[in-house]
Each structure stands twice: as C-alpha cells, then as structure tokens.
mmCIF file of C-alpha atoms in Angstrom:
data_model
loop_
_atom_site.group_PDB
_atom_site.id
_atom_site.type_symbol
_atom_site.label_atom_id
_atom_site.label_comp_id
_atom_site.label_asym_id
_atom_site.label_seq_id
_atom_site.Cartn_x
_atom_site.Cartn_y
_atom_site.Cartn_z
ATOM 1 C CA UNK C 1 -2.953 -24.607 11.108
ATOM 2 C CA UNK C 2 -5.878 -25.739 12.886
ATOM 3 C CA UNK C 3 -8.526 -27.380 11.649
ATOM 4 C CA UNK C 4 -11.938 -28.850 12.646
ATOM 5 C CA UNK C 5 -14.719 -30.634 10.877
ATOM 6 C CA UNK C 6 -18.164 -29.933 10.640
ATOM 7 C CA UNK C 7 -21.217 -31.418 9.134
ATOM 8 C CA UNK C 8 -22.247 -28.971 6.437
ATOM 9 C CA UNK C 9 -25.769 -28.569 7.155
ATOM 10 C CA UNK C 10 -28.244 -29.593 9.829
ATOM 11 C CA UNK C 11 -32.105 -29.325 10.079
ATOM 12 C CA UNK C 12 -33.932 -28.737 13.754
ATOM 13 C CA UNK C 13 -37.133 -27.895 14.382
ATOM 14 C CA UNK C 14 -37.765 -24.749 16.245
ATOM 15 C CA UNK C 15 -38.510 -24.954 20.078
ATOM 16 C CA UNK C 16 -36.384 -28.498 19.985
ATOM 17 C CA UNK C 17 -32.758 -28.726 20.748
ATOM 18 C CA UNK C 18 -29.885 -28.127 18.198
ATOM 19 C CA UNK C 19 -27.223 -30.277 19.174
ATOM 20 C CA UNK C 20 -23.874 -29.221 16.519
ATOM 21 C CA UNK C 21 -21.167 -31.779 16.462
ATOM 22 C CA UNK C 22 -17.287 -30.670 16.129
ATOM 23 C CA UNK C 23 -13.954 -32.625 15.764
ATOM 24 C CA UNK C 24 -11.052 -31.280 16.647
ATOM 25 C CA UNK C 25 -8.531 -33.948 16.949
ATOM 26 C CA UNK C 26 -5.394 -31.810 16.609
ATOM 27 C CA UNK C 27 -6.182 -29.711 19.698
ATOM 28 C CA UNK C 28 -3.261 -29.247 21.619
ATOM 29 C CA UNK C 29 -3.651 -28.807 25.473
ATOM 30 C CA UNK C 30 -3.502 -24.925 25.989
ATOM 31 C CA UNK C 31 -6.217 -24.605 23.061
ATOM 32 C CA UNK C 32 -9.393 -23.705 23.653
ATOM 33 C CA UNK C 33 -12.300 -24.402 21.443
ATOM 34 C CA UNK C 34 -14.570 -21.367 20.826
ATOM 35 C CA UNK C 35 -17.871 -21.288 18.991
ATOM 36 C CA UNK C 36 -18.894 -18.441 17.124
ATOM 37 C CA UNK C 37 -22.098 -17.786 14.885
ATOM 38 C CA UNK C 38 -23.082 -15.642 11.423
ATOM 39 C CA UNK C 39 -26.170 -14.876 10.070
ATOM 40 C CA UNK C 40 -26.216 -14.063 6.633
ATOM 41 C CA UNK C 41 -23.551 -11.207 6.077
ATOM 42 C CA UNK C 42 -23.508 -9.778 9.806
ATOM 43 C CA UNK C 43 -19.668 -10.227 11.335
ATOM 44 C CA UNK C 44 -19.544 -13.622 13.233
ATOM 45 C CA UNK C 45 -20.794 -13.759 17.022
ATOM 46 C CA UNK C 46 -19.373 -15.531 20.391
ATOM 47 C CA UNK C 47 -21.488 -17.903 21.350
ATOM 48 C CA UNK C 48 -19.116 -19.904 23.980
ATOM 49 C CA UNK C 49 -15.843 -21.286 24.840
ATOM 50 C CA UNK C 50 -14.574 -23.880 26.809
ATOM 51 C CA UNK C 51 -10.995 -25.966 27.609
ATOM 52 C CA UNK C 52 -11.874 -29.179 29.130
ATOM 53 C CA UNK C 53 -15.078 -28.609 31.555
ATOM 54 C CA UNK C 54 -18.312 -27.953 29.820
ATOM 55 C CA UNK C 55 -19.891 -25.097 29.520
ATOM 56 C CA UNK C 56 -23.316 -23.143 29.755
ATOM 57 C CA UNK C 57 -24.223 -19.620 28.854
ATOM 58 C CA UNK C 58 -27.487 -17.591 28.321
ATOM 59 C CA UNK C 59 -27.037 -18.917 24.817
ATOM 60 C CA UNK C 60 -26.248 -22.294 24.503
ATOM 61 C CA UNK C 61 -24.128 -25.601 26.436
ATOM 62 C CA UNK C 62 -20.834 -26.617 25.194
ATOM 63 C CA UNK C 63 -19.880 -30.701 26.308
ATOM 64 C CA UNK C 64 -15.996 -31.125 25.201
ATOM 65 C CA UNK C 65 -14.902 -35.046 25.548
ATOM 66 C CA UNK C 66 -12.846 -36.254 27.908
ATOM 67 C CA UNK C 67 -9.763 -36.778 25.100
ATOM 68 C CA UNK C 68 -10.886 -33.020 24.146
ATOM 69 C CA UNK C 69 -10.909 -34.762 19.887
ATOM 70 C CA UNK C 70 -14.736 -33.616 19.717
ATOM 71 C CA UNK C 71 -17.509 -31.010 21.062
ATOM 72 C CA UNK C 72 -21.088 -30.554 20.905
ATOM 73 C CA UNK C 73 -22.809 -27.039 20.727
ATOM 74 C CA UNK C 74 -26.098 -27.361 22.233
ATOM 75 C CA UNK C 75 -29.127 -24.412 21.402
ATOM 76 C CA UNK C 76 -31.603 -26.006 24.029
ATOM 77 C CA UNK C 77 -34.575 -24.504 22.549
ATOM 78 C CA UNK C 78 -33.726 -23.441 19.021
ATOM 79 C CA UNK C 79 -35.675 -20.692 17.337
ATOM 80 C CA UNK C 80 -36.479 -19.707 14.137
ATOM 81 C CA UNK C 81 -33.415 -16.540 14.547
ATOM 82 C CA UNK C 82 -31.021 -18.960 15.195
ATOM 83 C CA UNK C 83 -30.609 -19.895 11.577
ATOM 84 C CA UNK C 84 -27.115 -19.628 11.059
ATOM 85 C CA UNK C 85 -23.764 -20.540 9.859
ATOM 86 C CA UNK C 86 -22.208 -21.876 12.943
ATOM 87 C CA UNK C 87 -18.491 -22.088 13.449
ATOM 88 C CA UNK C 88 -16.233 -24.356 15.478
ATOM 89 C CA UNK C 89 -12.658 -23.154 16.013
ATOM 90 C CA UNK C 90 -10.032 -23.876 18.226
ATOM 91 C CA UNK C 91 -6.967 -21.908 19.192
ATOM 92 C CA UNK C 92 -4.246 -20.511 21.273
ATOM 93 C CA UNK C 93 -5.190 -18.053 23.945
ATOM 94 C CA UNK C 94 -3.035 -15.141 23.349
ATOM 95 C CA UNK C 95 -3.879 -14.292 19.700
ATOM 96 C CA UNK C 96 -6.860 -12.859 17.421
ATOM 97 C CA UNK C 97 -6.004 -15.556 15.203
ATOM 98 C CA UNK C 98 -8.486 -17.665 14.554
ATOM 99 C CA UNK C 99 -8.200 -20.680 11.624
ATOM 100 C CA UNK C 100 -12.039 -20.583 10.189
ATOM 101 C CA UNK C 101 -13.624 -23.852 8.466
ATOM 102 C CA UNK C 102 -16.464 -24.294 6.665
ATOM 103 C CA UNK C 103 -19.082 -24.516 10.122
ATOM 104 C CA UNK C 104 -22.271 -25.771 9.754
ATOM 105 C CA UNK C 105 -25.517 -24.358 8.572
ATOM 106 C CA UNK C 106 -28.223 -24.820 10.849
ATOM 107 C CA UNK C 107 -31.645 -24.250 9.543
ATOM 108 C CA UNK C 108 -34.564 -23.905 12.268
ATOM 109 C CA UNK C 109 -37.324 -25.069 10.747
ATOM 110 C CA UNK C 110 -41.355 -23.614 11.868
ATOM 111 C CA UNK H 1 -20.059 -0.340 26.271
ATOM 112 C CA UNK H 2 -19.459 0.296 21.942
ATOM 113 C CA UNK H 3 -18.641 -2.869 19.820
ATOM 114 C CA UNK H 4 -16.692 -2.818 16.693
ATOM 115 C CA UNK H 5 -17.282 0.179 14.845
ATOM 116 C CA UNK H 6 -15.755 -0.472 11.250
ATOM 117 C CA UNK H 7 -16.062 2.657 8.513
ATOM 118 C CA UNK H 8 -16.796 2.390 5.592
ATOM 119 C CA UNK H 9 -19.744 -0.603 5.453
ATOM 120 C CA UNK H 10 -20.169 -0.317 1.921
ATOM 121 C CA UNK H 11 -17.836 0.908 -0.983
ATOM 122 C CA UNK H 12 -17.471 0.374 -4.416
ATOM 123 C CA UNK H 13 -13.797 0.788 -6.590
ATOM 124 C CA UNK H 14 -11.965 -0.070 -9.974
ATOM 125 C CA UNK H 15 -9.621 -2.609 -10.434
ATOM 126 C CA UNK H 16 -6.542 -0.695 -9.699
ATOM 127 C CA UNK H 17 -7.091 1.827 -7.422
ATOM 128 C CA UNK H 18 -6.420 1.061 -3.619
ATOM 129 C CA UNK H 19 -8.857 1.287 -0.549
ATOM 130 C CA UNK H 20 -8.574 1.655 3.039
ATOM 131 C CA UNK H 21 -10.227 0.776 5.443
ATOM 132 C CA UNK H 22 -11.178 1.264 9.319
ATOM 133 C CA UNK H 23 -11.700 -0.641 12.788
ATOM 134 C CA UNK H 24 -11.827 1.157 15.892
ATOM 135 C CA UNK H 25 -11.947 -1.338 18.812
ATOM 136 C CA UNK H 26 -13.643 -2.082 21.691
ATOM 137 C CA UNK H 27 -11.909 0.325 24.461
ATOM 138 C CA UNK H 28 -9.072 -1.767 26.441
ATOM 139 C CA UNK H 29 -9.047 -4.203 22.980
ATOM 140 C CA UNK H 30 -5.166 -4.280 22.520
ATOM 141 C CA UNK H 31 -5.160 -6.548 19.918
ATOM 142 C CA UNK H 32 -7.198 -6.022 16.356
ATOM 143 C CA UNK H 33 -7.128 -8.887 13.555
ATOM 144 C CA UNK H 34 -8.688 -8.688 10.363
ATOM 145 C CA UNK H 35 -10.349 -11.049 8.125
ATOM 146 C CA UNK H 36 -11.517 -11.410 4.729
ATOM 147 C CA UNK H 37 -14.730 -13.473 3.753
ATOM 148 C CA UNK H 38 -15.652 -14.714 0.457
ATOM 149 C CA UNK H 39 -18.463 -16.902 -0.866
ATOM 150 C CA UNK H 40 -15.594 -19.896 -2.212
ATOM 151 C CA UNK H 41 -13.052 -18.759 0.350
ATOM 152 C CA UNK H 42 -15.206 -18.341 3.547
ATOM 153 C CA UNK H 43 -13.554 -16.410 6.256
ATOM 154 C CA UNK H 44 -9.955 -16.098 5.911
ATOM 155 C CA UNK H 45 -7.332 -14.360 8.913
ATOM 156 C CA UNK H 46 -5.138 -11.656 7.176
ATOM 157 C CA UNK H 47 -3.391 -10.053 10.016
ATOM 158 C CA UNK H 48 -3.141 -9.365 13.622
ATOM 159 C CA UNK H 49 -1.990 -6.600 15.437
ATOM 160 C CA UNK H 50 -0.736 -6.391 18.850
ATOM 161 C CA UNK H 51 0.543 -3.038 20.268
ATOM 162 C CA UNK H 52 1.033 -0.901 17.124
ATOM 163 C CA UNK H 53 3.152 -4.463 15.959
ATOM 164 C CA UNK H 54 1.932 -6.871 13.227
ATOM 165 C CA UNK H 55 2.141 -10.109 15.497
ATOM 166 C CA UNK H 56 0.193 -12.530 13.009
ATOM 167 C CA UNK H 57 0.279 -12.687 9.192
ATOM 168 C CA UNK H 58 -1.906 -14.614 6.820
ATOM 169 C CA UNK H 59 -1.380 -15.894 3.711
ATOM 170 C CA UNK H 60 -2.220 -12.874 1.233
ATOM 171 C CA UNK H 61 -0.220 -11.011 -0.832
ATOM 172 C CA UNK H 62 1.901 -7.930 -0.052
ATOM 173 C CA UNK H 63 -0.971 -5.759 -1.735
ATOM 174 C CA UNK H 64 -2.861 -6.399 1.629
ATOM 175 C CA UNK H 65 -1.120 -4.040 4.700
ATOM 176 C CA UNK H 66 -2.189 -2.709 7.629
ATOM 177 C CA UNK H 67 -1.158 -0.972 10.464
ATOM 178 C CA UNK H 68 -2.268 -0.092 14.368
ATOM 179 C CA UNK H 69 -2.155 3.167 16.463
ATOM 180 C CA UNK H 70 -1.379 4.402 19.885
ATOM 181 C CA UNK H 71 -5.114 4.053 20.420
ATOM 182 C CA UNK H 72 -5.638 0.640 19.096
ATOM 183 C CA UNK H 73 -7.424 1.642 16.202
ATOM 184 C CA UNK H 74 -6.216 -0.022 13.048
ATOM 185 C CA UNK H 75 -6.317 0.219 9.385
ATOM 186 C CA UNK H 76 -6.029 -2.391 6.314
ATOM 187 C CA UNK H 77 -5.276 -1.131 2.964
ATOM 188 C CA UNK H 78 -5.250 -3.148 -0.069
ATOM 189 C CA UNK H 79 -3.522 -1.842 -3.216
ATOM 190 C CA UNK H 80 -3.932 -2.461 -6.695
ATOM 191 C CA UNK H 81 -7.142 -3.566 -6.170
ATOM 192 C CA UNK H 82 -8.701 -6.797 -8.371
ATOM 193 C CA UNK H 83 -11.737 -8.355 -8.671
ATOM 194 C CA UNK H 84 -10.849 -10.955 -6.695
ATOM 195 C CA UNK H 85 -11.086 -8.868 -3.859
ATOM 196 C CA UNK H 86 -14.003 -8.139 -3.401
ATOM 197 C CA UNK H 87 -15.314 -9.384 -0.118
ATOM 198 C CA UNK H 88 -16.426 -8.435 3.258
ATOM 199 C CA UNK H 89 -13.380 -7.465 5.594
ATOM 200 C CA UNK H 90 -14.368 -7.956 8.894
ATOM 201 C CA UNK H 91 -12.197 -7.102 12.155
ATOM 202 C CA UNK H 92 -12.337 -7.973 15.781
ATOM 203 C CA UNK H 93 -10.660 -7.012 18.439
ATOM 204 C CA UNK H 94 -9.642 -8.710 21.870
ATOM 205 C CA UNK H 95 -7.565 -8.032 24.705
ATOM 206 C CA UNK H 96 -4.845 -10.341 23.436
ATOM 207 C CA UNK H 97 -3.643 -11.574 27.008
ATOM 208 C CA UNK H 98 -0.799 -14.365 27.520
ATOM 209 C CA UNK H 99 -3.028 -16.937 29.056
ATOM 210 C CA UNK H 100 -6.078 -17.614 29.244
ATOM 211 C CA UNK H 101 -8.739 -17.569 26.293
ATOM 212 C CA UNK H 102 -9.247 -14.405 23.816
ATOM 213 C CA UNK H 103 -12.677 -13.957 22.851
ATOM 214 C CA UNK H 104 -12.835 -11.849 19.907
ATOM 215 C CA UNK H 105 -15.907 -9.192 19.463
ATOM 216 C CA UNK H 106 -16.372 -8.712 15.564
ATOM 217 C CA UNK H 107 -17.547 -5.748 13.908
ATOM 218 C CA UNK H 108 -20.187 -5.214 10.978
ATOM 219 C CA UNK H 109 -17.538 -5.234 8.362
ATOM 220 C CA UNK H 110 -17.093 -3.600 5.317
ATOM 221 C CA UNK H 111 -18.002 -4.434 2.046
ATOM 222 C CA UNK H 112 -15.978 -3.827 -0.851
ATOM 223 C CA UNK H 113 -16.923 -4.413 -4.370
ATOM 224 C CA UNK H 114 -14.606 -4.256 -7.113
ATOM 225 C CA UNK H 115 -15.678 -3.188 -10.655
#
C-alpha cells in the first residue's frame, strides 16, 4: 500500500508561511499526490492535488520534485483556523481509496 | 450544490447489537468509500463502492459490510458490535473516473460509541 512520511508536528506563526514537507518515494507515475486537511473531529478536507507540475489554489501551493519522491504544502499566510492535522496521500486516479498516514499537526501560533 | 450528508452523526450501542449506517453522496458521485478513524488507528479505508459493486476492500473483518444503490447512496453495517469499534466512520464520495485524479468530498461522519 502506499505510504508517505510526515513530520509529526510543526509550529508557524500566524500571518507567516506554513511550508509541510511530504515523502513519497514509492509513487508510481500515474499517482497523484493529494493533500487533504482535519480539524479536530470534522471529516478531512481537499486542500490540493497535483502529478508532476505544481500547483496553486485559493488555499494553498503544492511544489512536487522533479523525481516526484517529495512535496511541499505551502499555506502562504497561515492563520490561526488553519490548525490542523494535515494529510499527505498519494494514489491511483480511478479509486476512493486512499492509504492515510499519520499527517502532520500544524499548530498556528498568535 | 449538497456535500456529504451522512445520518446518524451521533449514536450510542451495546456490545453486540449491530448498527447501520448512512452516506448519501454528492449528486453525479458514482463512487462512495468509507473509512473508519480511531485515536491509535487514525483513518483507516474499509470499502469502496463503485456502481452498486464493492470495488475496494480493506482490511476489517467480515462483521463490517456494506452495500450501494441505484442512486449511489450507500450503507455500512457493522455486526456484533465491540468496543473496539467505536470510532468515527466517515465516507466520501467521488466520481470514480478511469483517468485522471479523484478528489474525494468527505462528509461529517458518524460517531459511534460502543458501551
């Protein structure tokens, strides 16, 4: 199944950016990597998604490598309701299954 | 246009008895999954369906079942209910096309407590 790795926890201060590190070295090439957010016991929420080209939203930036091993989730002026559990998952495009790790916990910070 | 209405949010059972529950999903959504979250577990898949067809299957025991209707709308049961289970389900629902990416819209969820 698979799997990405996260730094458990992070710390930004609100109005600066959140940048969120993922690895995803066993990405195959059809997979896309999808970010997804939950704060505290609401169901999880798209952020972005990308395949090789970065990304930008209304919400946030997503920069995949060149390789397409790693990606960075980018809040460019985190606030205070972005505290989250944020969750970096990559996957085939034709399914709703998704493979879940631990994400990160991003506390904004006044 | 309506997200991911799941029914019920909140219920409470015995060990033993079984529980259903219900996602209807966002209109066009072909595809419904279903996940179950717990504080040591985090968020783990359970099922997919696809077309009224189970199309994905998670590791979980055959207590956990579910099935999909002609209108997309799908149900998870779990039977013999333990304390173990108890959890927020949560289900989202996508297109499900060949190609291309499948974002999947997640509802509230439901939370089941087991006494």
């Amino acid at each position: 199944d698979a799997k990405t790795t996260q730094p458990p926890s992070m710390d930004c201060a609100e109005g600066r950016a959140a940048n969120l590190p993922c690895n995803h070295s066993t990405i195959s090439g059809n997979e896309y990597v999808y970010w997804y957010r939950q704060i505290h016991s609401q169901g999880p929420q798209y952020i972005i998604h990308g395949l090789k080209n970065n990304e930008t939203n209304e919400m946030a930036s997503l920069i995949i490598t060149e390789d397409r091993k790693s990606s960075t989730l980018i809040l460019p002026h985190a606030t205070l309701r972005d505290t989250a559990v944020y969750y970096c998952i990559h996957g085939s495009g034709n399914t709703g299954k998704l493979i879940f790790g631990q994400g990160t916990t991003l506390q904004v910070k006044p | 246009k309506a997200g991911v209405t799941q029914t019920p949010r909140y219920l409470i059972k015995t060990r033993g008895q079984q529980v259903t529950l219900s996602c209807s999903p966002i209109s066009g959504h072909r595809s419904v999954s279903w996940y179950q979250q717990t504080p040591g577990q985090g968020l783990q898949f359970l099922f997919e369906y696809f077309s009224e067809t189970q199309r994905n299957k998670g590791n979980f025991p055959g207590r956990f079942s579910g099935r999909q209707f002609s209108n997309s709308r799908s149900e998870m049961n779990v039977s013999t209910l333990e304390l173990g289970d108890s959890a927020l389900y949560l289900c989202a629902s996508t297109y499900g096309r060949d190609s291309g990416a499948n974002v999947l819209t997640f509802g509230a969820g439901s939370r089941l407590t087991v006494l």
